[in-house]
Amino acid sequence: AIRGAVGLLARRDDVDADRIALIGIGDGGVLALHAGAIDSRVAAVLTKGTIFSYSTVAKTQSTHQMLNLVVPGALRHYDLPLLTNAISPRAVRHLLPTDPTRQPFLRPPGVADMPFAGLLERMLK
């Protein structure tokens, strides 16, 4: 569905096809990473509050409703950081990645969230 939406946007006259970006919040970040890794038309991927890796989920006894994120057998072939690498050199940024209990684990103290629009504008330059 995401690739279909990217294709639809890329064909529109009022859209710069070279600046199509995906924003994934929470579980949507996992979807955005997969779509960005397999679709080179995606210029940038921004996630917020998304799990950092499948391997951390697999190693955790208590996870919070992660069944919708499971890709059977994925860890035999890849983990989410590999998708980030696959998107490169296109822009990819993870804001407040979470652990398997959905708690942010890399939030710098005193750092406020930057508005998505400003961040995406910088990523697409």
PDB file of C-alpha atoms in Angstrom:
ATOM      1  CA  ALA A   1       0.000   0.000   0.000  1.00  0.00           C
ATOM      2  CA  ILE A   2       2.832   2.404   0.818  1.00  0.00           C
ATOM      3  CA  ARG A   3       4.596   1.682  -2.464  1.00  0.00           C
ATOM      4  CA  GLY A   4       1.305   2.256  -4.279  1.00  0.00           C
ATOM      5  CA  ALA A   5       0.911   5.619  -2.556  1.00  0.00           C
ATOM      6  CA  VAL A   6       4.490   6.555  -3.468  1.00  0.00           C
ATOM      7  CA  GLY A   7       3.764   5.643  -7.090  1.00  0.00           C
ATOM      8  CA  LEU A   8       0.598   7.728  -7.071  1.00  0.00           C
ATOM      9  CA  LEU A   9       2.445  10.719  -5.631  1.00  0.00           C
ATOM     10  CA  ALA A  10       5.329  10.335  -8.086  1.00  0.00           C
ATOM     11  CA  ARG A  11       2.904  10.627 -11.017  1.00  0.00           C
ATOM     12  CA  ARG A  12       1.254  13.829  -9.786  1.00  0.00           C
ATOM     13  CA  ASP A  13       2.221  17.106 -11.459  1.00  0.00           C
ATOM     14  CA  ASP A  14       2.006  19.000  -8.166  1.00  0.00           C
ATOM     15  CA  VAL A  15       4.501  16.711  -6.374  1.00  0.00           C
ATOM     16  CA  ASP A  16       8.283  16.797  -6.696  1.00  0.00           C
ATOM     17  CA  ALA A  17       8.917  13.085  -7.229  1.00  0.00           C
ATOM     18  CA  ASP A  18      12.516  13.506  -6.049  1.00  0.00           C
ATOM     19  CA  ARG A  19      11.382  14.706  -2.613  1.00  0.00           C
ATOM     20  CA  ILE A  20       8.893  12.044  -1.525  1.00  0.00           C
ATOM     21  CA  ALA A  21       9.457  11.235   2.145  1.00  0.00           C
ATOM     22  CA  LEU A  22       7.877   8.761   4.529  1.00  0.00           C
ATOM     23  CA  ILE A  23       7.108   9.554   8.147  1.00  0.00           C
ATOM     24  CA  GLY A  24       6.383   6.585  10.373  1.00  0.00           C
ATOM     25  CA  ILE A  25       5.233   7.094  13.935  1.00  0.00           C
ATOM     26  CA  GLY A  26       5.290   4.170  16.347  1.00  0.00           C
ATOM     27  CA  ASP A  27       4.622   0.919  14.507  1.00  0.00           C
ATOM     28  CA  GLY A  28       4.316   2.898  11.279  1.00  0.00           C
ATOM     29  CA  GLY A  29       8.054   3.489  11.464  1.00  0.00           C
ATOM     30  CA  VAL A  30       8.712  -0.208  10.845  1.00  0.00           C
ATOM     31  CA  LEU A  31       6.498  -0.044   7.752  1.00  0.00           C
ATOM     32  CA  ALA A  32       8.235   3.123   6.549  1.00  0.00           C
ATOM     33  CA  LEU A  33      11.657   1.481   6.939  1.00  0.00           C
ATOM     34  CA  HIS A  34      10.612  -1.554   4.910  1.00  0.00           C
ATOM     35  CA  ALA A  35       9.050   0.596   2.185  1.00  0.00           C
ATOM     36  CA  GLY A  36      12.053   2.927   2.045  1.00  0.00           C
ATOM     37  CA  ALA A  37      14.462   0.006   1.787  1.00  0.00           C
ATOM     38  CA  ILE A  38      12.670  -1.567  -1.193  1.00  0.00           C
ATOM     39  CA  ASP A  39      11.528   1.560  -3.037  1.00  0.00           C
ATOM     40  CA  SER A  40      14.253   3.865  -4.324  1.00  0.00           C
ATOM     41  CA  ARG A  41      11.641   6.530  -5.151  1.00  0.00           C
ATOM     42  CA  VAL A  42      11.529   7.317  -1.412  1.00  0.00           C
ATOM     43  CA  ALA A  43      13.972  10.190  -0.823  1.00  0.00           C
ATOM     44  CA  ALA A  44      13.856  10.162   2.991  1.00  0.00           C
ATOM     45  CA  VAL A  45      12.478   8.168   5.899  1.00  0.00           C
ATOM     46  CA  LEU A  46      11.764   9.653   9.312  1.00  0.00           C
ATOM     47  CA  THR A  47      10.624   7.504  12.232  1.00  0.00           C
ATOM     48  CA  LYS A  48       9.490   8.540  15.678  1.00  0.00           C
ATOM     49  CA  GLY A  49       8.881   6.283  18.650  1.00  0.00           C
ATOM     50  CA  THR A  50       9.650   3.156  16.650  1.00  0.00           C
ATOM     51  CA  ILE A  51      11.323  -0.003  17.931  1.00  0.00           C
ATOM     52  CA  PHE A  52      15.011  -0.025  17.133  1.00  0.00           C
ATOM     53  CA  SER A  53      15.452  -3.687  16.243  1.00  0.00           C
ATOM     54  CA  TYR A  54      13.688  -7.009  15.989  1.00  0.00           C
ATOM     55  CA  SER A  55      16.506  -8.709  17.888  1.00  0.00           C
ATOM     56  CA  THR A  56      15.824  -6.635  21.007  1.00  0.00           C
ATOM     57  CA  VAL A  57      12.158  -7.640  20.785  1.00  0.00           C
ATOM     58  CA  ALA A  58      13.102 -11.322  20.425  1.00  0.00           C
ATOM     59  CA  LYS A  59      15.330 -11.120  23.513  1.00  0.00           C
ATOM     60  CA  THR A  60      12.712  -9.464  25.723  1.00  0.00           C
ATOM     61  CA  GLN A  61      10.249 -11.452  27.844  1.00  0.00           C
ATOM     62  CA  SER A  62       7.612  -8.727  27.985  1.00  0.00           C
ATOM     63  CA  THR A  63       6.822  -6.785  24.842  1.00  0.00           C
ATOM     64  CA  HIS A  64       3.842  -4.556  24.225  1.00  0.00           C
ATOM     65  CA  GLN A  65       1.591  -5.828  21.445  1.00  0.00           C
ATOM     66  CA  MET A  66       4.287  -6.354  18.834  1.00  0.00           C
ATOM     67  CA  LEU A  67       2.569  -9.142  16.900  1.00  0.00           C
ATOM     68  CA  ASN A  68       1.576  -6.702  14.137  1.00  0.00           C
ATOM     69  CA  LEU A  69       5.289  -5.975  13.555  1.00  0.00           C
ATOM     70  CA  VAL A  70       6.417  -9.570  13.232  1.00  0.00           C
ATOM     71  CA  VAL A  71       7.884 -10.648   9.921  1.00  0.00           C
ATOM     72  CA  PRO A  72       8.245 -14.420  10.289  1.00  0.00           C
ATOM     73  CA  GLY A  73      11.868 -15.485   9.900  1.00  0.00           C
ATOM     74  CA  ALA A  74      13.133 -11.925   9.442  1.00  0.00           C
ATOM     75  CA  LEU A  75      16.009 -12.275  11.887  1.00  0.00           C
ATOM     76  CA  ARG A  76      17.472 -15.087   9.798  1.00  0.00           C
ATOM     77  CA  HIS A  77      18.055 -12.488   7.064  1.00  0.00           C
ATOM     78  CA  TYR A  78      17.934  -8.955   8.443  1.00  0.00           C
ATOM     79  CA  ASP A  79      17.112  -6.647  11.335  1.00  0.00           C
ATOM     80  CA  LEU A  80      15.772  -3.106  11.291  1.00  0.00           C
ATOM     81  CA  PRO A  81      19.213  -1.429  11.426  1.00  0.00           C
ATOM     82  CA  LEU A  82      20.023  -3.228   8.166  1.00  0.00           C
ATOM     83  CA  LEU A  83      16.979  -1.574   6.582  1.00  0.00           C
ATOM     84  CA  THR A  84      18.349   1.787   7.717  1.00  0.00           C
ATOM     85  CA  ASN A  85      21.634   0.939   6.002  1.00  0.00           C
ATOM     86  CA  ALA A  86      19.786  -0.165   2.860  1.00  0.00           C
ATOM     87  CA  ILE A  87      18.095   3.230   2.622  1.00  0.00           C
ATOM     88  CA  SER A  88      21.451   5.021   2.750  1.00  0.00           C
ATOM     89  CA  PRO A  89      22.722   7.239   1.181  1.00  0.00           C
ATOM     90  CA  ARG A  90      19.178   8.564   1.100  1.00  0.00           C
ATOM     91  CA  ALA A  91      18.241  10.396   4.285  1.00  0.00           C
ATOM     92  CA  VAL A  92      16.962   8.377   7.240  1.00  0.00           C
ATOM     93  CA  ARG A  93      16.499   9.604  10.799  1.00  0.00           C
ATOM     94  CA  HIS A  94      15.119   7.959  13.928  1.00  0.00           C
ATOM     95  CA  LEU A  95      13.613  10.206  16.591  1.00  0.00           C
ATOM     96  CA  LEU A  96      13.155   8.697  20.042  1.00  0.00           C
ATOM     97  CA  PRO A  97      13.673   5.047  19.098  1.00  0.00           C
ATOM     98  CA  THR A  98      12.060   2.708  21.615  1.00  0.00           C
ATOM     99  CA  ASP A  99      12.901  -0.488  23.362  1.00  0.00           C
ATOM    100  CA  PRO A 100      10.550  -3.510  23.225  1.00  0.00           C
ATOM    101  CA  THR A 101       8.474  -2.050  26.069  1.00  0.00           C
ATOM    102  CA  ARG A 102       7.953   1.035  23.890  1.00  0.00           C
ATOM    103  CA  GLN A 103      10.006   3.269  26.170  1.00  0.00           C
ATOM    104  CA  PRO A 104      12.366   5.778  24.505  1.00  0.00           C
ATOM    105  CA  PHE A 105      15.951   4.763  25.166  1.00  0.00           C
ATOM    106  CA  LEU A 106      18.060   7.385  23.402  1.00  0.00           C
ATOM    107  CA  ARG A 107      16.393  10.652  24.371  1.00  0.00           C
ATOM    108  CA  PRO A 108      19.028  13.288  25.060  1.00  0.00           C
ATOM    109  CA  PRO A 109      18.198  15.249  28.216  1.00  0.00           C
ATOM    110  CA  GLY A 110      16.627  18.632  27.563  1.00  0.00           C
ATOM    111  CA  VAL A 111      16.254  18.113  23.822  1.00  0.00           C
ATOM    112  CA  ALA A 112      12.845  19.073  22.469  1.00  0.00           C
ATOM    113  CA  ASP A 113      11.372  17.413  19.415  1.00  0.00           C
ATOM    114  CA  MET A 114      11.980  19.327  16.215  1.00  0.00           C
ATOM    115  CA  PRO A 115       8.898  19.892  14.040  1.00  0.00           C
ATOM    116  CA  PHE A 116       8.747  17.225  11.337  1.00  0.00           C
ATOM    117  CA  ALA A 117       8.417  19.768   8.539  1.00  0.00           C
ATOM    118  CA  GLY A 118      11.679  21.532   9.427  1.00  0.00           C
ATOM    119  CA  LEU A 119      13.530  18.281   9.925  1.00  0.00           C
ATOM    120  CA  LEU A 120      12.300  16.823   6.635  1.00  0.00           C
ATOM    121  CA  GLU A 121      13.236  19.993   4.806  1.00  0.00           C
ATOM    122  CA  ARG A 122      16.816  19.631   6.079  1.00  0.00           C
ATOM    123  CA  MET A 123      16.885  15.906   5.274  1.00  0.00           C
ATOM    124  CA  LEU A 124      15.789  16.488   1.677  1.00  0.00           C
ATOM    125  CA  LYS A 125      18.436  19.133   0.902  1.00  0.00           C
TER     126      LYS A 125
END
